[in-house]
Short mmCIF file of C-alpha atoms in Angstrom, two decimals:
data_model
loop_
_atom_site.label_atom_id
_atom_site.label_comp_id
_atom_site.label_asym_id
_atom_site.label_seq_id
_atom_site.Cartn_x
_atom_site.Cartn_y
_atom_site.Cartn_z
CA MET A 1 90.11 42.37 110.46
CA PHE A 2 92.82 43.54 113.04
CA GLN A 3 90.01 46.19 114.70
CA ARG A 4 87.21 43.30 114.57
CA PHE A 5 89.21 41.34 116.73
CA SER A 6 90.18 43.24 119.64
CA LEU A 7 86.93 44.49 119.69
CA SER A 8 85.34 40.95 120.46
CA VAL A 9 88.78 40.61 123.16
CA CYS A 10 87.20 43.70 124.99
CA PHE A 11 84.45 42.68 124.73
CA THR A 12 84.87 39.30 126.00
CA VAL A 13 87.67 40.61 128.88
CA PHE A 14 84.66 43.00 129.61
CA ALA A 15 82.08 40.40 129.70
CA ILE A 16 84.41 37.66 132.31
CA ALA A 17 85.17 41.01 134.74
CA ILE A 18 81.27 41.17 134.74
CA LEU A 19 80.79 37.65 135.47
CA LEU A 20 83.82 37.96 138.21
CA ALA A 21 82.37 40.88 139.69
CA THR A 22 78.90 39.71 140.30
CA ALA A 23 80.01 36.27 140.87
CA GLY A 24 81.89 37.20 144.23
CA PRO A 25 81.13 36.50 147.56
CA ALA A 26 77.70 38.59 148.65
CA ALA A 27 77.82 41.96 151.28
CA THR A 28 77.43 40.36 154.66
CA GLU A 29 73.25 40.73 156.19
CA THR A 30 72.96 41.24 159.51
CA LEU A 31 70.03 39.66 161.24
CA PRO A 32 67.12 41.75 162.51
CA GLU A 33 66.31 42.45 165.29
CA ILE A 34 63.37 39.74 166.19
CA SER A 35 62.11 39.76 169.37
CA VAL A 36 59.55 36.25 170.78
CA ALA A 37 58.14 35.28 174.16
CA VAL A 38 60.80 33.97 177.23
CA PRO A 39 58.97 29.89 176.70
CA GLU A 40 57.00 28.62 179.57
CA SER A 41 59.75 25.96 179.86
CA THR A 42 63.03 25.93 181.60
CA GLU A 43 63.92 23.03 179.61
CA GLU A 44 63.32 25.55 176.71
CA ARG A 45 65.09 28.59 178.69
CA ALA A 46 67.84 26.34 179.50
CA TYR A 47 68.22 25.40 175.90
CA LEU A 48 68.59 28.77 174.08
CA GLY A 49 70.85 30.08 176.90
CA LEU A 50 68.20 32.73 178.59
CA GLU A 51 68.06 33.80 181.84
CA LYS A 52 65.22 36.09 181.80
CA GLU A 53 61.71 35.03 182.37
CA PRO A 54 58.61 34.17 181.38
CA GLY A 55 56.64 36.97 180.95
CA GLU A 56 59.40 38.82 179.69
CA THR A 57 60.84 38.64 175.31
CA PHE A 58 64.18 37.98 174.37
CA SER A 59 66.03 38.49 170.80
CA LEU A 60 67.01 36.08 168.73
CA ALA A 61 70.81 37.33 168.82
CA GLU A 62 70.66 36.60 172.38
CA VAL A 63 70.51 32.73 172.24
CA ASP A 64 73.75 31.63 173.98
CA ALA A 65 74.86 29.56 170.63
CA ASP A 66 77.54 29.99 168.00
CA ILE A 67 75.25 28.65 165.18
CA LEU A 68 71.43 29.52 165.36
CA LEU A 69 69.18 28.11 162.69
CA ILE A 70 65.67 29.68 162.14
CA GLU A 71 62.78 27.46 160.84
CA LEU A 72 60.29 29.30 158.99
CA PHE A 73 57.30 26.90 159.14
CA SER A 74 53.58 26.95 159.18
CA MET A 75 51.35 24.14 160.81
CA TYR A 76 48.93 24.55 157.67
CA CYS A 77 51.87 23.90 155.84
CA PRO A 78 52.33 20.61 154.48
CA TYR A 79 55.82 20.74 152.81
CA CYS A 80 56.71 21.36 156.57
CA GLN A 81 54.59 18.96 157.98
CA ALA A 82 56.59 16.05 155.45
CA GLU A 83 59.99 17.53 156.63
CA ALA A 84 59.50 17.87 160.83
CA PRO A 85 60.71 14.30 160.89
CA LEU A 86 63.85 15.27 158.49
CA ILE A 87 64.34 18.37 160.89
CA ASN A 88 63.79 16.46 163.87
CA ASP A 89 67.46 14.21 162.21
CA PHE A 90 68.69 17.00 161.84
CA HIS A 91 68.62 18.59 165.36
CA ASP A 92 69.33 15.68 166.48
CA LEU A 93 72.97 15.39 164.17
CA ALA A 94 74.17 19.15 165.23
CA LEU A 95 73.48 18.38 168.60
CA ARG A 96 75.09 15.31 168.91
CA GLN A 97 77.91 16.20 166.14
CA GLU A 98 81.44 16.61 168.17
CA GLU A 99 83.93 17.09 165.00
CA HIS A 100 83.79 20.66 165.28
CA ASP A 101 83.80 22.83 168.00
CA VAL A 102 80.46 24.52 167.80
CA ASP A 103 77.31 24.53 169.99
CA ILE A 104 74.64 24.54 167.30
CA ARG A 105 70.70 25.63 168.32
CA LEU A 106 67.26 25.71 166.47
CA VAL A 107 64.21 27.79 166.53
CA GLY A 108 61.33 27.66 164.34
CA LEU A 109 58.76 30.99 163.46
CA GLY A 110 55.04 29.40 162.77
CA ALA A 111 54.26 31.77 160.27
CA SER A 112 50.58 33.23 160.63
CA ASN A 113 50.11 30.49 163.46
CA THR A 114 48.29 30.86 166.72
CA GLN A 115 50.27 29.86 169.95
CA PHE A 116 47.46 27.05 170.44
CA GLU A 117 48.79 26.00 166.05
CA VAL A 118 52.59 26.37 166.72
CA ASP A 119 51.94 23.69 170.22
CA GLN A 120 50.08 21.27 167.96
CA PHE A 121 52.20 21.69 165.33
CA ARG A 122 54.86 20.63 168.47
CA ASP A 123 53.15 17.98 170.06
CA THR A 124 52.21 16.03 166.28
CA TYR A 125 55.66 16.05 165.37
CA ASP A 126 57.36 15.74 168.90
CA ILE A 127 59.80 18.61 168.05
CA SER A 128 62.50 19.07 170.31
CA PHE A 129 63.24 22.81 169.57
CA PRO A 130 61.45 26.17 170.49
CA LEU A 131 58.94 27.41 168.15
CA PHE A 132 57.15 30.54 168.80
CA PRO A 133 53.93 31.34 167.07
CA ASP A 134 54.23 34.34 164.09
CA LYS A 135 50.80 34.88 163.99
CA SER A 136 50.62 38.31 161.99
CA MET A 137 53.78 36.98 159.71
CA ALA A 138 55.53 40.33 161.15
CA LEU A 139 58.92 37.98 162.02
CA TYR A 140 58.53 36.41 158.58
CA LYS A 141 57.55 40.07 156.71
CA LYS A 142 61.15 41.28 158.68
CA LEU A 143 63.15 38.33 157.87
CA GLY A 144 62.31 38.24 154.25
CA GLY A 145 60.63 34.51 154.13
CA GLU A 146 60.48 33.65 150.35
CA GLY A 147 57.63 30.35 151.36
CA THR A 148 58.00 27.65 154.18
CA PRO A 149 59.76 25.89 155.16
CA GLY A 150 62.82 28.16 155.01
CA PHE A 151 65.89 28.93 156.92
CA LEU A 152 68.29 31.30 157.67
CA GLY A 153 71.44 30.56 159.10
CA VAL A 154 72.94 33.28 161.94
CA LEU A 155 75.88 32.97 163.29
CA LEU A 156 76.42 34.68 166.43
CA LYS A 157 79.92 35.86 167.44
CA GLU A 158 80.40 37.60 171.38
CA GLY A 159 81.06 40.99 170.00
CA HIS A 160 79.82 40.89 166.40
CA ASP A 161 76.48 41.26 164.89
CA PRO A 162 74.45 38.63 164.47
CA GLU A 163 74.57 37.72 160.42
CA ILE A 164 72.72 35.68 158.70
CA VAL A 165 75.36 33.28 156.65
CA LEU A 166 73.26 31.14 155.15
CA ARG A 167 68.92 31.40 153.28
CA GLN A 168 67.35 28.64 151.83
CA SER A 169 64.19 27.63 151.04
CA GLY A 170 62.57 24.86 151.32
CA GLY A 171 63.64 21.75 153.39
CA PHE A 172 66.69 20.20 152.55
CA HIS A 173 67.00 16.52 151.65
CA SER A 174 70.00 14.87 153.43
CA PRO A 175 70.46 16.23 157.37
CA GLU A 176 74.15 15.69 156.81
CA GLU A 177 74.36 17.81 153.51
CA PHE A 178 73.25 20.36 155.38
CA LEU A 179 74.63 20.21 158.58
CA GLU A 180 78.03 20.69 156.39
CA LYS A 181 76.43 23.50 154.51
CA LEU A 182 75.68 25.56 157.16
CA LEU A 183 79.03 25.11 158.86
CA GLU A 184 80.64 25.65 155.94
CA SER A 185 78.50 29.59 156.14
CA ALA A 186 79.41 29.47 158.76
CA GLY A 187 82.95 29.14 158.00
CA TYR A 188 83.82 26.36 160.53
CA LYS A 189 85.08 24.52 157.53
CA MET B 1 89.23 35.66 115.15
CA LYS B 2 85.29 36.67 115.47
CA HIS B 3 85.30 32.90 115.89
CA ILE B 4 88.17 32.38 118.80
CA ALA B 5 86.28 35.16 120.63
CA ALA B 6 82.65 33.59 120.50
CA PHE B 7 84.79 30.22 122.23
CA VAL B 8 86.32 32.64 124.95
CA LEU B 9 83.00 34.44 125.60
CA ILE B 10 81.17 30.92 125.45
CA THR B 11 83.26 29.35 127.30
CA ALA B 12 84.11 31.87 130.31
CA LEU B 13 80.10 31.54 130.69
CA LEU B 14 80.26 28.05 131.33
CA VAL B 15 83.23 28.87 133.66
CA PHE B 16 81.87 31.06 135.67
CA TYR B 17 77.59 30.72 135.70
CA PRO B 18 76.97 30.07 139.78
CA VAL B 19 76.80 26.07 139.86
CA HIS B 20 73.70 24.44 141.14
CA ASP B 21 73.23 23.75 144.55
CA ALA B 22 73.12 20.48 145.45
CA ALA B 23 71.32 20.57 148.79
CA ALA B 24 69.42 23.54 147.55
CA GLY B 25 66.22 23.16 148.84
CA GLY B 26 63.17 20.73 148.11
CA PRO B 27 59.40 21.90 148.01
CA VAL B 28 58.59 25.30 148.75
CA SER B 29 54.85 27.00 149.95
CA ARG B 30 55.08 30.25 148.56
CA PHE B 31 52.73 32.29 149.73
CA TYR B 32 52.50 33.85 146.73
CA ASP B 33 54.25 32.24 144.09
CA TYR B 34 52.98 30.10 140.74
CA ILE B 35 48.96 29.96 142.83
CA TYR B 36 46.79 33.09 141.90
CA ASN B 37 47.16 36.01 144.00
CA PRO B 38 44.44 37.08 144.18
CA GLY B 39 45.30 40.37 147.08
CA ASP B 40 43.07 41.44 149.67
CA LEU B 41 39.40 40.84 149.06
CA LYS B 42 36.31 42.06 151.08
CA PRO B 43 36.31 39.85 154.18
CA VAL B 44 32.70 38.79 154.21
CA ASP B 45 30.18 39.05 151.15
CA SER B 46 27.03 37.20 152.16
CA THR B 47 24.42 36.93 154.68
CA LEU B 48 24.56 33.86 156.40
CA LYS B 49 20.99 31.96 155.90
CA VAL B 50 20.96 29.58 158.79
CA ARG B 51 21.73 30.22 162.73
CA VAL B 52 22.69 27.77 165.70
CA GLY B 53 19.79 26.05 166.71
CA ASP B 54 18.66 25.34 162.98
CA LYS B 55 18.34 22.00 161.52
CA ALA B 56 21.36 22.00 158.71
CA PRO B 57 20.06 21.71 155.19
CA ASP B 58 20.39 18.56 153.71
CA PHE B 59 22.35 17.93 150.47
CA THR B 60 24.23 15.56 147.94
CA LEU B 61 26.59 16.60 146.64
CA PRO B 62 29.35 14.61 144.43
CA ALA B 63 32.46 14.13 146.52
CA ILE B 64 36.13 13.31 145.41
CA SER B 65 36.43 10.08 146.68
CA GLY B 66 34.38 8.87 144.27
CA ASN B 67 30.44 8.63 146.13
CA ASP B 68 27.37 11.30 146.56
CA VAL B 69 27.95 12.38 150.56
CA THR B 70 24.42 13.46 151.83
CA LEU B 71 24.23 14.98 155.04
CA ALA B 72 21.09 13.19 156.16
CA ASP B 73 23.08 10.35 156.09
CA PHE B 74 25.07 10.83 158.95
CA ARG B 75 22.37 11.89 161.35
CA GLY B 76 22.58 9.75 164.12
CA LYS B 77 25.50 8.15 163.39
CA ALA B 78 28.64 10.86 163.25
CA ASN B 79 28.65 14.68 164.22
CA VAL B 80 29.42 17.06 161.15
CA VAL B 81 32.11 19.85 160.89
CA LEU B 82 31.52 21.58 157.06
CA SER B 83 34.40 23.54 156.12
CA PHE B 84 33.86 25.70 152.81
CA ILE B 85 36.83 27.46 151.79
CA PRO B 86 36.50 30.12 148.98
CA ALA B 87 38.43 28.89 146.05
CA ALA B 88 40.89 25.68 144.73
CA TRP B 89 44.18 27.10 143.37
CA THR B 90 44.08 30.09 146.20
CA PRO B 91 47.76 29.89 148.17
CA VAL B 92 48.12 26.77 149.33
CA CYS B 93 50.01 27.88 152.39
CA SER B 94 47.30 30.00 153.79
CA GLY B 95 44.57 27.45 153.24
CA GLN B 96 43.35 25.44 156.03
CA TRP B 97 42.80 21.59 155.23
CA PRO B 98 46.42 20.40 154.89
CA GLY B 99 46.72 22.20 159.31
CA TYR B 100 43.47 19.59 159.42
CA ASN B 101 45.20 16.68 158.32
CA ILE B 102 47.38 16.36 161.04
CA VAL B 103 44.45 16.41 163.63
CA GLU B 104 42.28 13.79 162.46
CA ASP B 105 42.74 12.16 165.72
CA ARG B 106 40.77 15.23 168.02
CA PHE B 107 37.71 15.11 164.90
CA ARG B 108 37.38 11.25 165.79
CA GLN B 109 37.10 11.92 169.35
CA SER B 110 34.21 13.56 169.29
CA ASP B 111 32.66 11.57 166.90
CA ALA B 112 33.32 14.03 164.02
CA VAL B 113 33.43 13.67 160.00
CA LEU B 114 35.09 16.37 158.59
CA LEU B 115 33.56 17.81 154.90
CA GLY B 116 35.29 19.71 152.77
CA ILE B 117 33.51 21.66 150.45
CA SER B 118 33.76 24.32 147.89
CA VAL B 119 32.33 26.02 144.11
CA ASP B 120 34.95 24.45 141.84
CA ASN B 121 34.49 21.21 140.48
CA ILE B 122 36.04 16.95 140.92
CA PRO B 123 39.01 17.54 138.95
CA THR B 124 39.90 21.07 140.18
CA LEU B 125 39.05 19.98 144.03
CA TYR B 126 41.19 16.46 142.98
CA ALA B 127 44.21 17.88 141.46
CA TRP B 128 44.28 20.83 144.06
CA THR B 129 44.15 18.22 146.92
CA GLN B 130 46.37 15.57 145.64
CA GLN B 131 48.50 18.69 145.94
CA MET B 132 48.13 18.51 149.37
CA GLY B 133 48.85 15.05 150.62
CA GLU B 134 46.67 12.74 150.91
CA LEU B 135 43.71 13.92 152.79
CA TRP B 136 41.70 12.40 155.73
CA PHE B 137 38.52 13.65 154.69
CA ASP B 138 36.46 13.66 151.58
CA VAL B 139 36.17 16.97 149.93
CA LEU B 140 33.08 17.86 148.04
CA SER B 141 32.18 20.24 144.65
CA ASP B 142 29.00 22.56 144.86
CA PHE B 143 29.74 23.40 141.45
CA TRP B 144 26.29 22.01 139.61
CA PRO B 145 24.32 23.94 140.42
CA HIS B 146 26.63 26.45 141.03
CA GLY B 147 27.14 27.01 144.89
CA GLN B 148 23.90 25.95 145.83
CA VAL B 149 24.65 24.62 148.53
CA ALA B 150 26.77 27.23 149.72
CA ALA B 151 23.46 29.71 148.72
CA GLN B 152 21.67 27.80 150.77
CA TYR B 153 23.72 28.16 153.97
CA GLY B 154 23.94 32.19 153.09
CA VAL B 155 28.34 31.39 152.57
CA LEU B 156 27.41 32.57 148.40
CA ARG B 157 29.35 35.67 148.11
CA SER B 158 28.95 37.79 144.50
CA ASP B 159 31.64 36.48 142.57
CA GLY B 160 30.65 32.93 143.20
CA THR B 161 33.16 31.16 145.32
CA SER B 162 31.87 30.52 148.95
CA GLU B 163 32.94 32.59 152.37
CA ARG B 164 35.46 30.81 154.40
CA ALA B 165 33.00 29.19 157.16
CA LEU B 166 32.46 26.39 159.41
CA PHE B 167 28.84 24.67 160.81
CA PHE B 168 29.23 22.03 163.34
CA ILE B 169 25.97 20.16 162.74
CA ASP B 170 25.84 17.63 166.02
CA LYS B 171 24.14 14.39 165.41
CA GLU B 172 20.43 15.42 165.46
CA GLY B 173 21.40 16.84 162.29
CA VAL B 174 21.26 20.72 164.41
CA ILE B 175 23.42 23.35 163.80
CA THR B 176 25.34 24.22 166.96
CA ALA B 177 28.04 26.15 165.55
CA ALA B 178 28.50 28.58 162.65
CA GLU B 179 31.43 30.82 161.94
CA VAL B 180 32.02 33.06 158.65
CA VAL B 181 35.80 34.13 158.56
CA ASP B 182 37.28 37.03 157.04
CA ILE B 183 37.89 35.19 153.61
CA ASN B 184 41.90 36.71 154.21
CA THR B 185 42.60 35.26 157.48
CA ARG B 186 41.87 31.72 158.91
CA PRO B 187 39.39 30.81 161.43
CA PRO B 188 42.40 29.35 164.99
CA LEU B 189 42.25 26.49 165.48
CA GLU B 190 41.92 26.54 168.54
CA ASP B 191 38.17 27.91 167.79
CA ILE B 192 37.36 24.10 166.37
CA PHE B 193 38.44 21.91 169.06
CA GLN B 194 36.48 24.45 170.90
CA GLU B 195 33.04 23.60 169.10
CA LEU B 196 34.46 19.71 168.66
CA GLY B 197 34.75 19.47 172.71
CA ALA B 198 31.43 21.15 172.70
CA PHE B 199 29.96 18.17 170.82
CA ASP B 200 31.66 15.50 173.69
CA GLN B 201 28.95 18.10 176.53
CA MET B 202 25.81 16.72 174.40
#
């Protein structure tokens, strides 16, 4: 009887230990090297803090910001279309926020889209952050995309590798909540 | 004692089970999710039976709007763009029609009507297109006789689906452009805008 009891206790403790171990913090994930074309637009280059010229490429890790939010989207994706106004709201919120001393920038990667298609999406939804085509979906795959819209929050700290601190598949319901989540994941809260 | 152990274990599971994140993602277009992924298909599996300059074969087909649509009815009134897609319920995000949903203005500018068409039956097309959100263009079912219109145009594949093809037909009912693309890819939007521009030159 006693043996049975202690066996049960051992099993329980073991189970709890396993659960605690698996519930622990995830290992840090470095942002893979992602290179895109330097935007033609002076405003976009200034937004990203790039010194480079059109015709060159730049790495997303070079963006002059504390947090970079990468959106994986497609012009053909109805959920991305529906979400676009909300993402614009989020962008405004992120740029306006003064509570935390943090610079946030957004970029979009158009999975399977051509430049023309990306431009169409930008114009339709009046998107105020830079969008880049990813026709072959090489970038999407490199980033481990799981559907669109998808988001990766990247912490850019000088002297450190860019770190993916947030991954989200699907849109978010509230710009305010998503901003909180992003700031928390990046350690700003 | 067994009951106590079971109770502790269940409590532990409930306490440590990951809490669902309320801010977690909304609907997402997964490329290969619950939607059937047929894998990579033979790029083209048919031979075009029409050419630029030919009169477009006329047809009357049922549409998801509930009407029957006859191609000849547009003669003298509107240019027509026929968008054949292989099959409903293939990955939505690699589908074209949601993309065309945001360029209605460009079609109207060129006095062009867009008609989606596939070999699927009406209920299938209805359910699939409802998932995309409301489309501004009508969608035709080439289900019975199966693929007859696709066959007339020369875009019926050997498995009974159609090619991914676009036909541009002017107000005289003449084919001004025909594009059959690799079924695994999408025709770039710029190609469509180019052919719409060609309508404007006429």
